[in-house]
PDB file of C-alpha atoms in Angstrom:
ATOM      1  CA  MET A  15      46.367 -53.405  20.617  1.00  0.00           C
ATOM      2  CA  SER A  16      46.337 -50.037  18.815  1.00  0.00           C
ATOM      3  CA  THR A  17      43.201 -48.317  17.603  1.00  0.00           C
ATOM      4  CA  VAL A  18      43.322 -46.409  14.344  1.00  0.00           C
ATOM      5  CA  LYS A  19      40.469 -44.146  13.281  1.00  0.00           C
ATOM      6  CA  GLU A  20      40.085 -42.134  10.089  1.00  0.00           C
ATOM      7  CA  THR A  21      37.151 -40.402   8.424  1.00  0.00           C
ATOM      8  CA  VAL A  22      36.801 -39.038   4.901  1.00  0.00           C
ATOM      9  CA  GLU A  23      33.933 -37.373   3.115  1.00  0.00           C
ATOM     10  CA  VAL A  24      33.471 -38.614  -0.428  1.00  0.00           C
ATOM     11  CA  ASP A  25      31.602 -36.891  -3.233  1.00  0.00           C
ATOM     12  CA  VAL A  26      29.445 -39.896  -4.131  1.00  0.00           C
ATOM     13  CA  PRO A  27      26.098 -41.240  -2.876  1.00  0.00           C
ATOM     14  CA  VAL A  28      26.181 -43.610   0.098  1.00  0.00           C
ATOM     15  CA  ARG A  29      25.240 -46.583  -2.129  1.00  0.00           C
ATOM     16  CA  THR A  30      28.256 -45.930  -4.391  1.00  0.00           C
ATOM     17  CA  ALA A  31      30.685 -45.631  -1.463  1.00  0.00           C
ATOM     18  CA  TYR A  32      29.346 -48.762   0.228  1.00  0.00           C
ATOM     19  CA  ASN A  33      29.278 -50.840  -2.955  1.00  0.00           C
ATOM     20  CA  GLN A  34      32.817 -49.834  -3.871  1.00  0.00           C
ATOM     21  CA  TRP A  35      34.059 -50.824  -0.413  1.00  0.00           C
ATOM     22  CA  THR A  36      32.504 -54.282  -0.893  1.00  0.00           C
ATOM     23  CA  GLN A  37      34.755 -54.801  -3.931  1.00  0.00           C
ATOM     24  CA  PHE A  38      37.355 -56.380  -1.631  1.00  0.00           C
ATOM     25  CA  GLU A  39      39.502 -57.647  -4.491  1.00  0.00           C
ATOM     26  CA  GLU A  40      40.085 -54.026  -5.573  1.00  0.00           C
ATOM     27  CA  PHE A  41      41.626 -53.021  -2.214  1.00  0.00           C
ATOM     28  CA  PRO A  42      45.212 -53.243  -3.598  1.00  0.00           C
ATOM     29  CA  ARG A  43      44.317 -50.319  -5.902  1.00  0.00           C
ATOM     30  CA  PHE A  44      44.086 -47.930  -2.958  1.00  0.00           C
ATOM     31  CA  MET A  45      45.508 -49.720   0.104  1.00  0.00           C
ATOM     32  CA  GLU A  46      49.259 -49.469   0.493  1.00  0.00           C
ATOM     33  CA  GLY A  47      50.923 -52.781   1.330  1.00  0.00           C
ATOM     34  CA  VAL A  48      47.929 -54.889   0.296  1.00  0.00           C
ATOM     35  CA  GLU A  49      49.071 -57.168  -2.511  1.00  0.00           C
ATOM     36  CA  GLU A  50      45.905 -59.248  -2.903  1.00  0.00           C
ATOM     37  CA  VAL A  51      42.504 -59.825  -1.370  1.00  0.00           C
ATOM     38  CA  ARG A  52      40.687 -62.917  -2.538  1.00  0.00           C
ATOM     39  CA  GLN A  53      37.012 -63.179  -1.684  1.00  0.00           C
ATOM     40  CA  LEU A  54      36.372 -66.771  -0.595  1.00  0.00           C
ATOM     41  CA  ASP A  55      32.618 -66.431  -0.062  1.00  0.00           C
ATOM     42  CA  ASP A  56      30.118 -63.797   1.102  1.00  0.00           C
ATOM     43  CA  ARG A  57      31.730 -63.546   4.563  1.00  0.00           C
ATOM     44  CA  HIS A  58      35.370 -64.603   4.162  1.00  0.00           C
ATOM     45  CA  ASN A  59      38.433 -63.073   2.480  1.00  0.00           C
ATOM     46  CA  HIS A  60      42.056 -64.135   2.194  1.00  0.00           C
ATOM     47  CA  TRP A  61      44.603 -61.300   2.367  1.00  0.00           C
ATOM     48  CA  THR A  62      48.227 -61.090   1.260  1.00  0.00           C
ATOM     49  CA  THR A  63      50.134 -58.038   2.505  1.00  0.00           C
ATOM     50  CA  GLU A  64      53.717 -56.842   2.537  1.00  0.00           C
ATOM     51  CA  ILE A  65      54.691 -54.156   4.979  1.00  0.00           C
ATOM     52  CA  GLY A  66      58.280 -53.175   5.659  1.00  0.00           C
ATOM     53  CA  GLY A  67      59.523 -56.178   3.717  1.00  0.00           C
ATOM     54  CA  THR A  68      57.461 -58.588   5.837  1.00  0.00           C
ATOM     55  CA  ARG A  69      54.905 -60.644   3.927  1.00  0.00           C
ATOM     56  CA  ARG A  70      51.790 -61.793   5.787  1.00  0.00           C
ATOM     57  CA  GLU A  71      48.792 -63.887   4.788  1.00  0.00           C
ATOM     58  CA  PHE A  72      45.642 -64.018   6.857  1.00  0.00           C
ATOM     59  CA  ASP A  73      41.904 -64.615   6.640  1.00  0.00           C
ATOM     60  CA  THR A  74      39.101 -62.313   7.715  1.00  0.00           C
ATOM     61  CA  GLU A  75      35.457 -62.898   8.472  1.00  0.00           C
ATOM     62  CA  ILE A  76      32.687 -60.337   8.127  1.00  0.00           C
ATOM     63  CA  VAL A  77      30.794 -60.574  11.404  1.00  0.00           C
ATOM     64  CA  ASP A  78      28.243 -57.803  10.806  1.00  0.00           C
ATOM     65  CA  GLN A  79      27.077 -56.148   7.615  1.00  0.00           C
ATOM     66  CA  LEU A  80      24.203 -53.786   6.984  1.00  0.00           C
ATOM     67  CA  ALA A  81      23.925 -52.504   3.414  1.00  0.00           C
ATOM     68  CA  ASP A  82      24.791 -48.823   2.979  1.00  0.00           C
ATOM     69  CA  GLU A  83      25.584 -48.506   6.719  1.00  0.00           C
ATOM     70  CA  ARG A  84      28.440 -50.673   8.014  1.00  0.00           C
ATOM     71  CA  ILE A  85      30.750 -53.643   7.643  1.00  0.00           C
ATOM     72  CA  THR A  86      32.492 -55.194  10.653  1.00  0.00           C
ATOM     73  CA  TRP A  87      35.220 -57.829  10.353  1.00  0.00           C
ATOM     74  CA  ARG A  88      37.838 -59.715  12.328  1.00  0.00           C
ATOM     75  CA  THR A  89      40.820 -61.872  11.466  1.00  0.00           C
ATOM     76  CA  THR A  90      40.332 -65.605  11.857  1.00  0.00           C
ATOM     77  CA  SER A  91      43.758 -67.010  10.961  1.00  0.00           C
ATOM     78  CA  GLY A  92      47.325 -65.996  10.197  1.00  0.00           C
ATOM     79  CA  ASP A  93      49.935 -63.849  11.939  1.00  0.00           C
ATOM     80  CA  THR A  94      47.876 -60.657  11.805  1.00  0.00           C
ATOM     81  CA  ARG A  95      45.346 -59.806  14.517  1.00  0.00           C
ATOM     82  CA  GLN A  96      42.850 -57.071  13.770  1.00  0.00           C
ATOM     83  CA  ARG A  97      39.204 -56.166  13.844  1.00  0.00           C
ATOM     84  CA  GLY A  98      37.405 -53.175  12.544  1.00  0.00           C
ATOM     85  CA  THR A  99      34.313 -51.436  11.324  1.00  0.00           C
ATOM     86  CA  VAL A 100      33.749 -49.156   8.383  1.00  0.00           C
ATOM     87  CA  ARG A 101      30.630 -46.966   8.604  1.00  0.00           C
ATOM     88  CA  PHE A 102      28.881 -45.079   5.824  1.00  0.00           C
ATOM     89  CA  GLU A 103      26.834 -42.002   6.708  1.00  0.00           C
ATOM     90  CA  ARG A 104      24.678 -40.297   4.084  1.00  0.00           C
ATOM     91  CA  LEU A 105      25.278 -36.558   4.218  1.00  0.00           C
ATOM     92  CA  ASP A 106      23.051 -35.732   1.240  1.00  0.00           C
ATOM     93  CA  ASP A 107      22.210 -37.311  -2.128  1.00  0.00           C
ATOM     94  CA  THR A 108      25.763 -36.974  -3.445  1.00  0.00           C
ATOM     95  CA  HIS A 109      28.001 -36.959  -0.335  1.00  0.00           C
ATOM     96  CA  THR A 110      28.912 -39.646   2.184  1.00  0.00           C
ATOM     97  CA  ARG A 111      31.045 -39.768   5.321  1.00  0.00           C
ATOM     98  CA  VAL A 112      33.141 -42.957   5.522  1.00  0.00           C
ATOM     99  CA  GLU A 113      34.607 -43.770   8.938  1.00  0.00           C
ATOM    100  CA  LEU A 114      37.099 -46.577   9.490  1.00  0.00           C
ATOM    101  CA  VAL A 115      37.956 -47.766  13.003  1.00  0.00           C
ATOM    102  CA  MET A 116      40.475 -50.606  13.342  1.00  0.00           C
ATOM    103  CA  ASP A 117      42.025 -52.358  16.297  1.00  0.00           C
ATOM    104  CA  VAL A 118      45.392 -53.742  15.225  1.00  0.00           C
ATOM    105  CA  GLU A 119      47.702 -55.928  17.267  1.00  0.00           C
ATOM    106  CA  PRO A 120      51.140 -55.719  15.668  1.00  0.00           C
ATOM    107  CA  SER A 121      53.067 -58.989  15.498  1.00  0.00           C
ATOM    108  CA  GLY A 122      56.792 -59.173  14.996  1.00  0.00           C
ATOM    109  CA  MET A 123      59.459 -56.545  15.466  1.00  0.00           C
ATOM    110  CA  VAL A 124      58.774 -54.683  12.188  1.00  0.00           C
ATOM    111  CA  GLU A 125      55.052 -54.222  12.884  1.00  0.00           C
ATOM    112  CA  LYS A 126      55.650 -53.229  16.520  1.00  0.00           C
ATOM    113  CA  ALA A 127      58.234 -50.637  15.462  1.00  0.00           C
ATOM    114  CA  ALA A 128      55.892 -49.337  12.734  1.00  0.00           C
ATOM    115  CA  ASP A 129      53.108 -49.006  15.292  1.00  0.00           C
ATOM    116  CA  ALA A 130      55.348 -47.182  17.768  1.00  0.00           C
ATOM    117  CA  LEU A 131      56.434 -44.743  15.039  1.00  0.00           C
ATOM    118  CA  GLY A 132      52.848 -44.070  13.928  1.00  0.00           C
ATOM    119  CA  THR A 133      53.358 -45.740  10.556  1.00  0.00           C
ATOM    120  CA  ILE A 134      50.172 -47.835  10.796  1.00  0.00           C
ATOM    121  CA  ASP A 135      48.090 -44.753  11.585  1.00  0.00           C
ATOM    122  CA  ARG A 136      49.634 -42.796   8.681  1.00  0.00           C
ATOM    123  CA  ARG A 137      49.128 -45.721   6.314  1.00  0.00           C
ATOM    124  CA  VAL A 138      45.418 -46.009   7.186  1.00  0.00           C
ATOM    125  CA  LYS A 139      44.975 -42.250   6.725  1.00  0.00           C
ATOM    126  CA  GLY A 140      46.648 -42.514   3.320  1.00  0.00           C
ATOM    127  CA  ASP A 141      44.493 -45.516   2.393  1.00  0.00           C
ATOM    128  CA  MET A 142      41.333 -43.576   3.189  1.00  0.00           C
ATOM    129  CA  LYS A 143      42.483 -40.581   1.121  1.00  0.00           C
ATOM    130  CA  ARG A 144      43.230 -42.943  -1.780  1.00  0.00           C
ATOM    131  CA  PHE A 145      39.804 -44.581  -1.327  1.00  0.00           C
ATOM    132  CA  LYS A 146      38.195 -41.135  -1.620  1.00  0.00           C
ATOM    133  CA  GLN A 147      40.061 -40.425  -4.842  1.00  0.00           C
ATOM    134  CA  TYR A 148      39.388 -43.917  -6.193  1.00  0.00           C
ATOM    135  CA  VAL A 149      35.639 -43.982  -5.518  1.00  0.00           C
ATOM    136  CA  GLU A 150      35.135 -40.436  -6.824  1.00  0.00           C
ATOM    137  CA  GLU A 151      36.954 -41.286 -10.076  1.00  0.00           C
ATOM    138  CA  ARG A 152      34.971 -44.510 -10.565  1.00  0.00           C
ATOM    139  CA  GLY A 153      31.624 -42.841 -11.078  1.00  0.00           C
ATOM    140  CA  PRO A 154      28.401 -44.907 -11.051  1.00  0.00           C
ATOM    141  CA  SER A 155      27.847 -47.428  -8.310  1.00  0.00           C
ATOM    142  CA  PRO A 156      28.963 -51.020  -8.889  1.00  0.00           C
ATOM    143  CA  GLU A 157      26.747 -53.803  -7.600  1.00  0.00           C
ATOM    144  CA  PRO A 158      27.903 -55.198  -4.251  1.00  0.00           C
ATOM    145  CA  GLY A 159      30.349 -58.063  -4.711  1.00  0.00           C
ATOM    146  CA  ALA A 160      30.481 -57.679  -8.510  1.00  0.00           C
ATOM    147  CA  ALA A 161      33.819 -58.179 -10.203  1.00  0.00           C
ATOM    148  CA  ALA A 162      35.375 -55.028 -11.600  1.00  0.00           C
ATOM    149  CA  SER A 163      35.405 -56.414 -15.119  1.00  0.00           C
ATOM    150  CA  SER A 164      31.654 -57.008 -15.055  1.00  0.00           C
ATOM    151  CA  ARG A 165      31.016 -53.280 -14.546  1.00  0.00           C
ATOM    152  CA  ALA A 166      32.794 -52.219 -17.708  1.00  0.00           C
ATOM    153  CA  THR A 167      30.550 -51.260 -20.593  1.00  0.00           C
ATOM    154  CA  PRO A 168      31.014 -53.889 -23.284  1.00  0.00           C
ATOM    155  CA  ALA A 169      32.040 -52.710 -26.735  1.00  0.00           C
ATOM    156  CA  PRO A 170      29.393 -53.139 -29.441  1.00  0.00           C
ATOM    157  CA  ARG A 171      29.788 -56.458 -31.223  1.00  0.00           C
ATOM    158  CA  SER A 172      29.323 -56.986 -34.925  1.00  0.00           C
ATOM    159  CA  ASP A 173      29.851 -60.744 -34.880  1.00  0.00           C
ATOM    160  CA  PRO A 174      26.958 -63.088 -34.028  1.00  0.00           C
ATOM    161  CA  PRO A 175      26.749 -64.349 -30.445  1.00  0.00           C
ATOM    162  CA  ALA A 176      28.416 -67.667 -29.679  1.00  0.00           C
ATOM    163  CA  PRO A 177      26.118 -70.676 -29.347  1.00  0.00           C
ATOM    164  CA  PRO A 178      25.263 -71.652 -25.778  1.00  0.00           C
ATOM    165  CA  ARG A 179      27.565 -74.081 -23.947  1.00  0.00           C
ATOM    166  CA  TYR A 180      26.230 -77.182 -22.242  1.00  0.00           C
ATOM    167  CA  ARG A 181      27.727 -79.337 -19.493  1.00  0.00           C
ATOM    168  CA  CYS A 182      26.675 -82.742 -20.785  1.00  0.00           C
ATOM    169  CA  ALA A 183      25.498 -84.137 -24.115  1.00  0.00           C
ATOM    170  CA  GLU A 184      22.019 -85.009 -22.807  1.00  0.00           C
ATOM    171  CA  ALA A 185      21.322 -81.314 -22.159  1.00  0.00           C
ATOM    172  CA  VAL A 186      22.316 -80.252 -25.685  1.00  0.00           C
ATOM    173  CA  PRO A 187      19.331 -79.739 -27.965  1.00  0.00           C
ATOM    174  CA  ARG A 188      19.503 -81.981 -31.049  1.00  0.00           C
ATOM    175  CA  ALA A 189      19.988 -78.958 -33.357  1.00  0.00           C
ATOM    176  CA  HIS A 190      23.185 -77.980 -31.486  1.00  0.00           C
ATOM    177  CA  ARG A 191      24.800 -81.439 -31.375  1.00  0.00           C
ATOM    178  CA  ILE A 192      27.971 -81.998 -33.362  1.00  0.00           C
ATOM    179  CA  ARG A 193      27.839 -85.140 -35.437  1.00  0.00           C
ATOM    180  CA  PRO A 194      31.037 -87.133 -35.901  1.00  0.00           C
ATOM    181  CA  ALA A 195      32.582 -87.073 -39.371  1.00  0.00           C
ATOM    182  CA  PRO A 196      31.818 -90.209 -41.348  1.00  0.00           C
ATOM    183  CA  ASN A 197      34.535 -92.871 -41.344  1.00  0.00           C
ATOM    184  CA  ARG A 198      35.983 -92.980 -44.867  1.00  0.00           C
ATOM    185  CA  GLY A 199      37.632 -96.354 -44.625  1.00  0.00           C
ATOM    186  CA  ALA A 200      40.837 -95.344 -42.926  1.00  0.00           C
TER     187      ALA A 200
END
């Protein structure tokens, strides 16, 4: 098992850095080889990666999480074996140190060769540099676990709001019920 460690200092408050890291589904925007991360629930994610032409799918579980301080995870299924911790250290009100430590056990000839050549280490270093750029460009802190689209500022609307939707007819107030058209002797 290889250990990879990388640290970057980002020009954002610790809350912003931490909250952005918890946007797991945005990882493909700054992590090379990560095609998709799907958040299954508060503790589990499903990953799809492609590295050196080899596609892998695996699941991870967050085993320890302390807001604004750290997230620790491990793989639970799939061909990939890894565990890691990302730590967030407040340097001052607008600067944070982000440290990633991962233990990776390469599987298959491609991953083992990449590990031997230092490719995994270089990729993680590049991912952390891209995270720095990404989080600094994003600006204000997203809420933890919020979808990226929910953070966008909505455009002003000139049309009236849509009426509320209801799951069953009994819950619909009488004023909102649609009456069937009268039968005209068809």
